[in-house]
Coordinates of C-alpha atoms in Angstrom, one line a residue:
X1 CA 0.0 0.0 0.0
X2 CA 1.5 3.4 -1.1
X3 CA 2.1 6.3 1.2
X4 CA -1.3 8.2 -0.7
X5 CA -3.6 5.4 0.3
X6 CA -1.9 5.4 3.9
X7 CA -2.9 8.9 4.1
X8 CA -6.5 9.0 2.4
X9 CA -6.8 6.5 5.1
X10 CA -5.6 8.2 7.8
X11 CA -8.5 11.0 7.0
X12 CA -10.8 8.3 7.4
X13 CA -9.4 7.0 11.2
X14 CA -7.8 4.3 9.5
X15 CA -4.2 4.0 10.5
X16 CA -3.3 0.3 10.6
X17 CA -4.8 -0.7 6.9
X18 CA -1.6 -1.9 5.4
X19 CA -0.6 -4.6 8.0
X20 CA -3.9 -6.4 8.9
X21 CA -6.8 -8.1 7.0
X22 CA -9.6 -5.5 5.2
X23 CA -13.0 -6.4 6.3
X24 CA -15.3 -4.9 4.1
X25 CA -18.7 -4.7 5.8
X26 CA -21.7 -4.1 2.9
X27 CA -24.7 -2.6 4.8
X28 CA -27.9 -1.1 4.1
X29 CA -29.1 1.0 6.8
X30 CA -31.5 4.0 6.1
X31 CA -34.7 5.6 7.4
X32 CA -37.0 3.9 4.7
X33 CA -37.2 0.8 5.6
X34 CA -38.4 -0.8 8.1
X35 CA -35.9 -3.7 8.5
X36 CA -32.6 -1.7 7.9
X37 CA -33.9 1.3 10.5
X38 CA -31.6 -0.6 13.3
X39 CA -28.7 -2.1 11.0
X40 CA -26.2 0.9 11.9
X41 CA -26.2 -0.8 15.0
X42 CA -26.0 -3.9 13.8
X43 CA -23.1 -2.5 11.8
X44 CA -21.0 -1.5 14.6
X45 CA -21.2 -4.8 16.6
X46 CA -20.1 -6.1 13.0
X47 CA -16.9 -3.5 13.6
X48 CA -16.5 -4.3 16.8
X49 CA -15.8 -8.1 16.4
X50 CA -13.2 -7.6 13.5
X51 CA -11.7 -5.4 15.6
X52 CA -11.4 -7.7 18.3
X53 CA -10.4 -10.5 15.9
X54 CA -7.4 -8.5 14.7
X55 CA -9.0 -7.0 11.0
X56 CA -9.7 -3.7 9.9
X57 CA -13.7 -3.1 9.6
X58 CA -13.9 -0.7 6.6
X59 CA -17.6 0.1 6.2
X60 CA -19.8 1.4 3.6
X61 CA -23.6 1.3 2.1
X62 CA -26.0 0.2 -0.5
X63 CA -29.4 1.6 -1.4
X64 CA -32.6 -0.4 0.3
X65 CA -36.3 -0.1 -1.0
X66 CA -39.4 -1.2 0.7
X67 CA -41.7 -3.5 -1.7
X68 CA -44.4 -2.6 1.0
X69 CA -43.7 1.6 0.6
X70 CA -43.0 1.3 -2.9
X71 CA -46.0 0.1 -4.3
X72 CA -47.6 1.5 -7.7
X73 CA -45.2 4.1 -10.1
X74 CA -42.5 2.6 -7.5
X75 CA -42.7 -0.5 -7.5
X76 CA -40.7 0.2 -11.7
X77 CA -37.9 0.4 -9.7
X78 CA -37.9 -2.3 -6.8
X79 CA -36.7 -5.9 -9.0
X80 CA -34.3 -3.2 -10.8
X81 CA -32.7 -2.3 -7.4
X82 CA -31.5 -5.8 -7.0
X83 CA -28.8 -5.1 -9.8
X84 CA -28.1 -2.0 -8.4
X85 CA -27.3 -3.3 -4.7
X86 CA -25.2 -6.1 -6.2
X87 CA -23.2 -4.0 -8.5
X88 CA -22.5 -1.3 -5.9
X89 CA -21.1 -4.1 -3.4
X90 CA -19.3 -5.5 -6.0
X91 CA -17.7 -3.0 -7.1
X92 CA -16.7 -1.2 -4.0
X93 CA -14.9 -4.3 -2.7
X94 CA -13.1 -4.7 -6.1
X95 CA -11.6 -1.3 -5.9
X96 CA -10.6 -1.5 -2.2
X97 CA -9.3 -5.3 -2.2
X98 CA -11.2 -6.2 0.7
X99 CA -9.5 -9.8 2.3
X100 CA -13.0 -10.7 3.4
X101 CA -17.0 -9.2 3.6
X102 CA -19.8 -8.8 5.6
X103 CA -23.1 -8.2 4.4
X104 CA -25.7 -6.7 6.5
X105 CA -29.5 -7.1 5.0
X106 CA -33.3 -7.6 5.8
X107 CA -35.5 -7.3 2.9
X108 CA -36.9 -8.5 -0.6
X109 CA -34.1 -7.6 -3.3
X110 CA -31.3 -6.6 -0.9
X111 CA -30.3 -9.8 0.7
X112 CA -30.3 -11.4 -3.1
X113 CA -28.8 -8.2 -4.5
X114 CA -25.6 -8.9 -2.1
X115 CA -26.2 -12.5 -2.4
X116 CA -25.2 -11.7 -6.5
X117 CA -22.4 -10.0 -5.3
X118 CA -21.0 -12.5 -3.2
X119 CA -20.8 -14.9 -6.4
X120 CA -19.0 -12.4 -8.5
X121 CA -16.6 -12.1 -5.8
X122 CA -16.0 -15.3 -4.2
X123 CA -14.3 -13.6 -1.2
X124 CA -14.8 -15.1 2.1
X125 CA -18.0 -13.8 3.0
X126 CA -20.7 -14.0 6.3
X127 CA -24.3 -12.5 5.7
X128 CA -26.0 -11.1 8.9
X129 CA -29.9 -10.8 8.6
X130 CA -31.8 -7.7 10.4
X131 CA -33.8 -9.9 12.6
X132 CA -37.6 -10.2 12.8
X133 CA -40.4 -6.9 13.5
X134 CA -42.6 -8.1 16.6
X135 CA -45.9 -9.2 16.1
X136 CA -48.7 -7.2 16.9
X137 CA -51.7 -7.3 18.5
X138 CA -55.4 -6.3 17.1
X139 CA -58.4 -7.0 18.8
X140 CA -57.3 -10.1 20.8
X141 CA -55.1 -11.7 17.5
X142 CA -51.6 -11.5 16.4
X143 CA -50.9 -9.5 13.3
X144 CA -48.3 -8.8 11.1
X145 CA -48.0 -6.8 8.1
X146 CA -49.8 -8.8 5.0
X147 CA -52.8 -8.5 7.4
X148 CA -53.0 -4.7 6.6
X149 CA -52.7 -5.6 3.0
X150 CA -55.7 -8.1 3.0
X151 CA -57.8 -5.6 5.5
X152 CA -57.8 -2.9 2.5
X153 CA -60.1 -5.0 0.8
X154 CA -62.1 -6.1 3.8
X155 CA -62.6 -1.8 4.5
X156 CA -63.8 -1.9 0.4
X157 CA -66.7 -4.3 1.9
X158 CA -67.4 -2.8 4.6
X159 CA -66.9 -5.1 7.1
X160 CA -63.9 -3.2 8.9
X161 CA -64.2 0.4 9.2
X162 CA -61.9 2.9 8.1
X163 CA -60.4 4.1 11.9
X164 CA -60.4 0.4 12.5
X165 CA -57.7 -0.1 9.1
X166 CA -55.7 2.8 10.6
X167 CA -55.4 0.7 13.9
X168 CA -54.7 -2.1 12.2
X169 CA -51.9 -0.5 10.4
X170 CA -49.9 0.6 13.7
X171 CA -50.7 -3.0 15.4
X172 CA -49.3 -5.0 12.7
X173 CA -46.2 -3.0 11.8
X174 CA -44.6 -1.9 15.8
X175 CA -41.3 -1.8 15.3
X176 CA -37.6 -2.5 13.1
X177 CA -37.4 -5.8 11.7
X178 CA -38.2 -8.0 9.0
X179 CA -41.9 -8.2 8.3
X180 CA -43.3 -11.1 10.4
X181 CA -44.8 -13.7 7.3
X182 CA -43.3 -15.7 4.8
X183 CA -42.4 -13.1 2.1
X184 CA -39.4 -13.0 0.3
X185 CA -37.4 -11.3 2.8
X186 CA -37.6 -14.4 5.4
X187 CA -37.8 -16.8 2.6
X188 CA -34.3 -15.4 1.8
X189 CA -33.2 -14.8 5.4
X190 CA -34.2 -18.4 6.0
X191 CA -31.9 -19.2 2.4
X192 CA -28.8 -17.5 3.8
X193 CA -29.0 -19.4 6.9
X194 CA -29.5 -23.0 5.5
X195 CA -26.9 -22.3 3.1
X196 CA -24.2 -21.9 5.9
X197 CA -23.9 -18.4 5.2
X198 CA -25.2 -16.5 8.4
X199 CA -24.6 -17.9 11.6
X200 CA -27.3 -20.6 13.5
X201 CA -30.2 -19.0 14.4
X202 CA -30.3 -15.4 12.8
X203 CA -33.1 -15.9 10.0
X204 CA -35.7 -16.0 13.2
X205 CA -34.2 -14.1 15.7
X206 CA -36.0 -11.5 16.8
X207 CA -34.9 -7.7 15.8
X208 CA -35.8 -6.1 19.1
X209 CA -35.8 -6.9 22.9
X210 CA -39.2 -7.8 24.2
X211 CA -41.1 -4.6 25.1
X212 CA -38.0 -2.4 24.6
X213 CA -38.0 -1.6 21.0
X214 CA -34.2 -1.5 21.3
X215 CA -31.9 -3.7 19.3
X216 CA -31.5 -7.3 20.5
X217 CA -28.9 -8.0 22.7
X218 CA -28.6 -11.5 21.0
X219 CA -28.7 -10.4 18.1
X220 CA -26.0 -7.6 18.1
X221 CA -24.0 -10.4 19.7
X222 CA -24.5 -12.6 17.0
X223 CA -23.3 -9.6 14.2
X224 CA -20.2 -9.3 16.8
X225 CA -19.5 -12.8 16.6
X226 CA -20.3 -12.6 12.9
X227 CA -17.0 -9.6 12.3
X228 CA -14.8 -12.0 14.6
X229 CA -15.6 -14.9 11.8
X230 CA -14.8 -13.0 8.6
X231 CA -11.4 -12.2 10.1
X232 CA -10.4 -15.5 10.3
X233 CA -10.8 -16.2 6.7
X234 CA -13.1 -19.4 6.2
X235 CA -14.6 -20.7 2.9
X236 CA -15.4 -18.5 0.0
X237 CA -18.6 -18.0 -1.1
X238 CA -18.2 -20.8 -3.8
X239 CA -17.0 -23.2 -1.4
X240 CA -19.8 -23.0 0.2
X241 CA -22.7 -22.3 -2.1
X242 CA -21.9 -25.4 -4.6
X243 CA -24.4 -27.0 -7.0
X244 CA -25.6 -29.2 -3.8
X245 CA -26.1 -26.1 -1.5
X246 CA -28.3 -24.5 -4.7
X247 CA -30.4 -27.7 -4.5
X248 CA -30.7 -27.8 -0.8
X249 CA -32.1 -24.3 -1.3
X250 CA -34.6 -24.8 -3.3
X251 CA -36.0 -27.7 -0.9
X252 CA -36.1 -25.2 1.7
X253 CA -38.1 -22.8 0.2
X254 CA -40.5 -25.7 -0.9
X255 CA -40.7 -27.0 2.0
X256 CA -41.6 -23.4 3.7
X257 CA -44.2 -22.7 1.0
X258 CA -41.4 -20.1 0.5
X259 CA -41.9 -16.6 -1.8
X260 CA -42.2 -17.5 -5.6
X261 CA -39.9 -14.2 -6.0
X262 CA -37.1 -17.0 -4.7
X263 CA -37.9 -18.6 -7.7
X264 CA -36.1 -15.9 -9.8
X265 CA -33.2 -14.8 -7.3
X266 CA -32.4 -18.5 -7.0
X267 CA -32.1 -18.5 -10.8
X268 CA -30.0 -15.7 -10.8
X269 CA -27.9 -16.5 -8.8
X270 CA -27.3 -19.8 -10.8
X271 CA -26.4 -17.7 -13.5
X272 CA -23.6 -15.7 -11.8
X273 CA -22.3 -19.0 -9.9
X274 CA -22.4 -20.7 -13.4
X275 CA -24.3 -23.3 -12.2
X276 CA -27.5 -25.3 -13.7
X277 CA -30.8 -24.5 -12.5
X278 CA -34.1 -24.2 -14.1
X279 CA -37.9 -24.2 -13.6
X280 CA -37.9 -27.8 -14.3
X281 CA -35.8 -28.5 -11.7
X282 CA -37.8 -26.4 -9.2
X283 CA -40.7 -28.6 -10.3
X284 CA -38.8 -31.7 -10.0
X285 CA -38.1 -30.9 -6.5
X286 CA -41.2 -29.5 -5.6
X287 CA -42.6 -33.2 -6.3
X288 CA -40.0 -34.7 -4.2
X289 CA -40.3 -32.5 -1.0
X290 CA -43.2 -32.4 1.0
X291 CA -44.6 -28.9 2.7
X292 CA -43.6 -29.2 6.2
X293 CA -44.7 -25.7 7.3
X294 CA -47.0 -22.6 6.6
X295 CA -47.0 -19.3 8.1
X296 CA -49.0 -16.3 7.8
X297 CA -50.9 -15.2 5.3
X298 CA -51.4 -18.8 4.7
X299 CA -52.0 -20.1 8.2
X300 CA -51.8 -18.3 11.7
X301 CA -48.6 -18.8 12.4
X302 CA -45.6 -16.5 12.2
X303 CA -42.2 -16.4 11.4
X304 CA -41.3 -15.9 15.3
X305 CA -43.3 -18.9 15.8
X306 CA -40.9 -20.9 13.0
X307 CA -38.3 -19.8 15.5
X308 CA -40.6 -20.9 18.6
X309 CA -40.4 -24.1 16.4
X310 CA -36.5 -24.5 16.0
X311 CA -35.9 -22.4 13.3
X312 CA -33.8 -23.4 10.6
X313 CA -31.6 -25.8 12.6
X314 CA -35.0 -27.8 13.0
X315 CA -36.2 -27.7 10.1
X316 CA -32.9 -29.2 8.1
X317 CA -32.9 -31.7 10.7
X318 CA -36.6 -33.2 9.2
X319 CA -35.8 -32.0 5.6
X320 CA -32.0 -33.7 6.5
X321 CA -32.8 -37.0 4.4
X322 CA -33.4 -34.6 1.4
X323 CA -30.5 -32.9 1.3
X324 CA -26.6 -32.5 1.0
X325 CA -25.4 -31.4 4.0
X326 CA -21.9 -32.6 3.9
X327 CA -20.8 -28.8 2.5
X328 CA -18.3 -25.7 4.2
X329 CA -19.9 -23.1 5.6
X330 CA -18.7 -19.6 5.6
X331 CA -18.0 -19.6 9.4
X332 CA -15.9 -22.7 9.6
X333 CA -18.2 -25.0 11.6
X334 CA -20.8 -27.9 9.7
X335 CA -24.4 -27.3 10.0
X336 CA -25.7 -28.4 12.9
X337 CA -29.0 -29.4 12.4
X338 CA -31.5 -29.7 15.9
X339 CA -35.0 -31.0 17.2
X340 CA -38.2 -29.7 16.6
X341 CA -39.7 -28.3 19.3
X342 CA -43.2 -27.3 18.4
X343 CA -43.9 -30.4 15.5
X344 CA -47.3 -28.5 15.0
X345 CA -45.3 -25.8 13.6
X346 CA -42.5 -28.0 11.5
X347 CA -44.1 -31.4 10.5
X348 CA -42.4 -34.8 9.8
X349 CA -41.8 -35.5 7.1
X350 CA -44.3 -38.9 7.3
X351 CA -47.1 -36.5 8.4
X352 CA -46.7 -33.0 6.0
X353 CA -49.0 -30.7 5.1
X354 CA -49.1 -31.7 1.7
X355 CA -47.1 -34.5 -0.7
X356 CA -45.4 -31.5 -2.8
X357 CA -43.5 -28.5 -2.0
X358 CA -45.1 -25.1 -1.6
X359 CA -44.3 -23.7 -5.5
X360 CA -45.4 -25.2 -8.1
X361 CA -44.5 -24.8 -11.8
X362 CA -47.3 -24.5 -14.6
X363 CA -46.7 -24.8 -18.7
X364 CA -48.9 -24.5 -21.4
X365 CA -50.3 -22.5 -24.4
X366 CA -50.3 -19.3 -22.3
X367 CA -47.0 -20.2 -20.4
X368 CA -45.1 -22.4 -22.9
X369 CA -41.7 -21.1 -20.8
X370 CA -43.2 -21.4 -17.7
X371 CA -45.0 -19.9 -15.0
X372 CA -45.0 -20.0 -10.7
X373 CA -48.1 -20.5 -8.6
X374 CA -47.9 -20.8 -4.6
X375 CA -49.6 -23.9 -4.3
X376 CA -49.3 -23.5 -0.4
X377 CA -51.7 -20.5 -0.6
X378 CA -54.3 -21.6 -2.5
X379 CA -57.6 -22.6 -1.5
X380 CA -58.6 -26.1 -2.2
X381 CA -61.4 -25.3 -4.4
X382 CA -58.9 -23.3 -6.9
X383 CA -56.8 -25.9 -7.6
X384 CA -58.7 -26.4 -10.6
X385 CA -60.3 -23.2 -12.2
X386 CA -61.9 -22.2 -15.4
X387 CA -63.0 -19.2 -15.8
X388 CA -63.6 -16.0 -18.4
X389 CA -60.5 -13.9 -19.1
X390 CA -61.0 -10.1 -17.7
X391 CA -57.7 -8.4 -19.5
X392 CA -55.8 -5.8 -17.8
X393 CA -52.9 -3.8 -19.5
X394 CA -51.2 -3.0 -16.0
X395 CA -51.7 -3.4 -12.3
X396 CA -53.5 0.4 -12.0
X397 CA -56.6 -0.6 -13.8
X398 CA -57.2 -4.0 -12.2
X399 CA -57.0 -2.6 -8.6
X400 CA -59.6 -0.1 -9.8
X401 CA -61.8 -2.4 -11.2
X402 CA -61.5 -4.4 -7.6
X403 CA -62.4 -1.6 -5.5
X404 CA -64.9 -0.7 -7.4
X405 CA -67.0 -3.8 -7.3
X406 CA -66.4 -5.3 -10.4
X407 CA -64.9 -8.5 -10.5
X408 CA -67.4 -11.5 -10.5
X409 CA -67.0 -14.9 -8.7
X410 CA -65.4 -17.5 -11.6
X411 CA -63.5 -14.6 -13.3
X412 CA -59.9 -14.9 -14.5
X413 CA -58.0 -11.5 -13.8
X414 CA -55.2 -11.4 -16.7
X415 CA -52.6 -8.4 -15.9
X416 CA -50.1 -8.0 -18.7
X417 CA -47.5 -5.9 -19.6
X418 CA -45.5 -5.7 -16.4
X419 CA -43.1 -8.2 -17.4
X420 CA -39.3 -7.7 -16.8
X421 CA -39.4 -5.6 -19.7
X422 CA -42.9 -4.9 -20.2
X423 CA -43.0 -2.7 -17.1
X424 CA -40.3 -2.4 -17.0
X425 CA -39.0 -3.9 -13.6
X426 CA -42.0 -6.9 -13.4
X427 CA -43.8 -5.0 -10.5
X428 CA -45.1 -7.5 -7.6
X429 CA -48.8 -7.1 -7.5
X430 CA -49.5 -7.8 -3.9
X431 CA -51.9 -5.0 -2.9
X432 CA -54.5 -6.2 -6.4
X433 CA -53.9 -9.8 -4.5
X434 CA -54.1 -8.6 -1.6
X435 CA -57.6 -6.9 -2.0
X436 CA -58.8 -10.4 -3.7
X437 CA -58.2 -12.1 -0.4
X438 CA -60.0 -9.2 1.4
X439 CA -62.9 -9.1 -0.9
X440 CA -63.7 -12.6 -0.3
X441 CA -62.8 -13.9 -3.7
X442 CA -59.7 -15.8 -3.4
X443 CA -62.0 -19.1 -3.4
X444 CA -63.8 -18.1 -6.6
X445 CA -61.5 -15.6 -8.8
X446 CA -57.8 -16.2 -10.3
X447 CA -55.0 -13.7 -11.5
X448 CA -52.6 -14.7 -13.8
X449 CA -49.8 -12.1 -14.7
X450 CA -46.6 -11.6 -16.4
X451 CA -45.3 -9.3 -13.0
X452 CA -44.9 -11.0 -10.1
X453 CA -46.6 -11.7 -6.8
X454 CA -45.2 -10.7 -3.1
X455 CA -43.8 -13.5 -1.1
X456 CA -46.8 -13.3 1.2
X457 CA -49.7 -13.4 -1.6
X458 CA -52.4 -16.5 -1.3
X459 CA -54.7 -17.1 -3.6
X460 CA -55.0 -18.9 -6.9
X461 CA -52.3 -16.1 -8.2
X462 CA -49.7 -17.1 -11.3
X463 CA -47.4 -15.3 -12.1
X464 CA -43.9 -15.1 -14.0
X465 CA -46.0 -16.1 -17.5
X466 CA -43.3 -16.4 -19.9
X467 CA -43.0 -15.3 -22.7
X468 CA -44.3 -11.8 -21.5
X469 CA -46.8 -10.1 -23.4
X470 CA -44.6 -7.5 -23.9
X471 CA -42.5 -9.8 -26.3
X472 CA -44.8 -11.1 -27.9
X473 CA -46.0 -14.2 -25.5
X474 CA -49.5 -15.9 -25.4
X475 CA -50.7 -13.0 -22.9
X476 CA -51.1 -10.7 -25.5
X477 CA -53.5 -12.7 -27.4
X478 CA -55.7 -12.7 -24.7
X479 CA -59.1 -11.1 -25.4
X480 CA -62.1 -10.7 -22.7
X481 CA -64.2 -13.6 -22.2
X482 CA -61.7 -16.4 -23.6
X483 CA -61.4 -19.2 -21.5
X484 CA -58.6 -20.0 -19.7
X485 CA -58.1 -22.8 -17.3
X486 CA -56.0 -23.5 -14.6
X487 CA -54.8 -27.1 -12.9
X488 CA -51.6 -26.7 -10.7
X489 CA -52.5 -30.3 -9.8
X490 CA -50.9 -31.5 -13.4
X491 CA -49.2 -28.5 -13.8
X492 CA -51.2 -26.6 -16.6
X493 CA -51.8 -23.0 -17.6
X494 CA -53.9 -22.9 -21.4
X495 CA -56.0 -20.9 -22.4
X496 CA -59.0 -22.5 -24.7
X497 CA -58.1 -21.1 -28.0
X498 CA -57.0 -23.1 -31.3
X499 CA -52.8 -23.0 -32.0
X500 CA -54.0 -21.7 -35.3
X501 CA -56.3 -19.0 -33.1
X502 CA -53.1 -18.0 -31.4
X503 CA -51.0 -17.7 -33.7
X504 CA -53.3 -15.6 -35.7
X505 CA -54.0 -12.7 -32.8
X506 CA -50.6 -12.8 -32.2
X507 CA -49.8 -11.8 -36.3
X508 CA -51.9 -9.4 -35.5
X509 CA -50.5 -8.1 -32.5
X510 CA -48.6 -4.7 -32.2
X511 CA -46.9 -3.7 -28.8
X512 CA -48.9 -0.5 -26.9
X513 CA -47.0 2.4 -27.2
X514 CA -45.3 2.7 -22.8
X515 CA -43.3 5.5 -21.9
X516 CA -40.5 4.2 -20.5
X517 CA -38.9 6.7 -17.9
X518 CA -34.9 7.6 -19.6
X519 CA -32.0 6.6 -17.4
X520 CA -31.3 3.2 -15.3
X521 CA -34.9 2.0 -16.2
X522 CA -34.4 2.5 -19.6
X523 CA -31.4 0.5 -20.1
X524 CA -33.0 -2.2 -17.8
X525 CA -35.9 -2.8 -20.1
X526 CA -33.4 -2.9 -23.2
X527 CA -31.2 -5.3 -21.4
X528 CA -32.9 -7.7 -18.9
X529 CA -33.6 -11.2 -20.2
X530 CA -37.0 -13.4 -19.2
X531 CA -38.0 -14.2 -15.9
X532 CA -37.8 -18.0 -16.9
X533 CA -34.3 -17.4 -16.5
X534 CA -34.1 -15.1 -13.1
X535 CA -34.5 -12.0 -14.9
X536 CA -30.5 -11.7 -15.2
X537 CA -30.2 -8.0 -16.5
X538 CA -27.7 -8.6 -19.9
X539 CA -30.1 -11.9 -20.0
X540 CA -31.9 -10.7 -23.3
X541 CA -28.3 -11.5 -25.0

């Protein structure tokens, strides 16, 4: 290290840089979102135990969005962020030739966005996850915060009131943490964890102290104990996250009825690892591994309960004849799965929920690349649905035509357009979901979209239908009133037309005319390839 670096370093506090290990420490705190608001704490336990273990913490940030905040015009940007957040951690540790990293995230794209980064790296790396929000409490039941998603459309009936929403809205969302369901942030926090990557026990730890609202003592001991790790130097990311690990992964998340949005962060990071993984092999697992647990919005259990339950440790010790465990991980020690302790929470796997995993995979003439349905979250009677197509150019005009009354038992909401590059940035249509379930009408009405879904939707809601319309795919076709028909038993998405019919419409077809905002969104619908294939942006080449 040259005499200008030792200085610019010295301006930073940084006097011992040249003779120890760097530690770079990728966080994500800010004020706008709920599950980073405490990780600058988090951060300096992180600094404090590379310290102690004889490296130099050298910490910086990348940008966090809320999927729950950013909803609408803002949710363009929120699948787009993920490349942002792995590009701006990769690149800062190329240019300061970190030894070793740790990444501090909560939420939906972050913890992938770094988990892309990682792969591009292959430094030795530990991941420490923000911990969980508390649950809340609303007339006499636990509540978290897809309950305030699903009681917008139950205030559209009527049958709340609108002060009794706003209460609900305080209740279910009391404090810092990751949001207290199964959406993609847990699903990915739970990831991390099984993987080896974050240390035993922090995907369902909780965020704050019991009726403190400050940080976790456990928990900031477990990001000090985290820094003292990444000095020491164990595996590399690749070590640990091997074509075995990838499989184990995607077991988990079917086993967890896990956030379809893992479907595509899974699949990209196959890409940047270099490994094999596609949706038939999500399928082809999903037959093979039973669902062992459910948590809100599909049952009434929470994540803290999964915790209650064992936590990850437990749940690899049913799932253990299923998997590969004989990897690294990143903090030197095996995984060390545990009992259950609450086996209403984590079944056997003799007595599951259900035979198959929580995703399932659908093809056909209106998916013929595939699309992703959260079997776990549908109600028995949609299974099976046929139904008359109501045709929606984006996710605006189909909320409107919720609240407004008109949407019939049996009908088939088909959203289009909001595709990876239809959008762009494949926007997660929870709240149009969400008001489905609070209308009363996730037993009688479907959606099927090219966007996406939050990790927490239930309901008989598909989505990642590739092609996208927006290139051309079956969706565009669509025309009011067609019939389409959906059987996630065998696995089918069609839609009752002729190939001949198809083909014809789609002759015909011209792409609407989208104003597509200039800058980073811009290049992001020229370059981002199919959600089929994780929505790699570059993958359209």
């Amino acid at each position: 290290m040259g005499a200008y670096a030792r200085g610019l370093y010295h301006a930073c506090g940084v006097d011992d840089a040249e003779d120890k290990p760097l530690v770079g420490i990728a966080g994500s705190a800010n004020d706008l979102v709920p599950g980073h608001l405490h990780l600058g704490r988090l951060a300096r336990a992180v600094q404090d135990g590379v310290r102690a273990a004889g490296g130099v913490p050298l910490a910086f940030n990348t940008i966090a969005l809320c999927d729950g905040i950013c909803q609408g015009p803002g949710m363009h940007a929120v699948l787009p962020s993920r490349d942002v957040v792995a590009a701006s951690v990769e690149l800062t540790a190329r240019a300061y030739g970190f030894d070793a990293l740790v990444c501090l995230a909560s939420c939906d794209k972050i913890v992938p966005g770094m988990l892309l980064a990682a792969a591009r790296l292959d430094l030795p790396m530990l991941f420490v996850t923000g911990g969980l929000m508390a649950e809340g409490e609303w007339h006499g039941q636990r509540v978290v915060t897809s309950d305030v998603k699903e009681a917008i459309g139950r205030a559209s009936r009527g049958e709340i009131t609108p002060a009794e929403l706003h209460d609900l809205e305080r209740a279910a969302c009391p404090g810092p943490g990751v949001c207290n369901m199964m959406g993609t942030a847990n699903t990915l926090c739970v990831a991390v964890e099984a993987a080896g990557l974050s240390l035993p026990g922090n995907a369902t730890i909780a965020a704050t102290a019991a009726g403190s609202g400050e940080v976790n003592p456990r928990l900031l001991a477990l990001a000090r104990a985290a820094g003292e790790r990444a000095v020491q130097g164990r595996a590399s990311f690749r070590d640990v996250m091997t074509p075995a690990t990838l499989r184990n992964l995607v077991a988990v998340v079917q086993a967890i009825g896990g956030s379809t949005n893992a479907v595509l962060h899974l699949l990209a990071l196959a890409a940047e690892l270099g490994q094999d993984l596609t949706l038939d092999d999500w399928d082809r697992i999903g037959r093979e591994t039973p669902l062992l647990a459910r948590f809100k919005p599909a049952s009434s259990h929470t994540m803290s309960d999964f915790g209650r339950a064992g936590g990850v440790p437990a749940l690899l010790d049913v799932l253990a004849p299923l998997l590969d465990l004989s990897g690294p991980t990143a903090y030197g020690s095996p995984l060390a799965p545990a009992p259950v302790l609450w086996p209403e929470v984590i079944r056997p796997l003799d007595d599951p929920l259900a035979p198959d995993g929580g995703i399932v995979v659908l093809r056909g003439n209106l998916a013929p690349d595939g699309a992703v349905v959260k079997a776990s979250g549908v109600h028995p009677a949609m299974m099976r649905h046929v139904g008359p197509a109501r045709v929606f150019d984006c996710e605006e005009d189909v909320q409107t035509c919720l609240l407004e009354g008109r949407v019939q038992p049996g009908d088939v909401l088909v959203v289009r357009y909001e595709g990876p590059r239809g959008g762009p940035g494949m926007r997660e249509l929870s709240l149009p979901a969400a008001i489905l379930v609070g209308l009363g009408l996730a037993d009688s009405v479907a959606m099927v979209t090219d966007g996406r879904f939050s990790g927490a939707t239930r309901g008989p809601c598909v989505g990642h239908v590739c092609p996208e319309a927006a290139v051309g795919g079956p969706l565009a076709a669509l025309r009011d009133g067609d019939l389409v028909e959906i059987d996630i038993p065998n696995r089918t998405l069609h839609v009752r037309l002729s190939d001949e019919d198809l083909r014809a419409r789609l002759a015909e077809w011209q792409p609407p005319a989208r104003a597509v905002p200039p800058g980073f969104l811009r290049l992001y619908a020229d370059c981002v390839g199919p959600a089929s294939h994780g929505a790699v942006l570059g993958g359209c080449r």
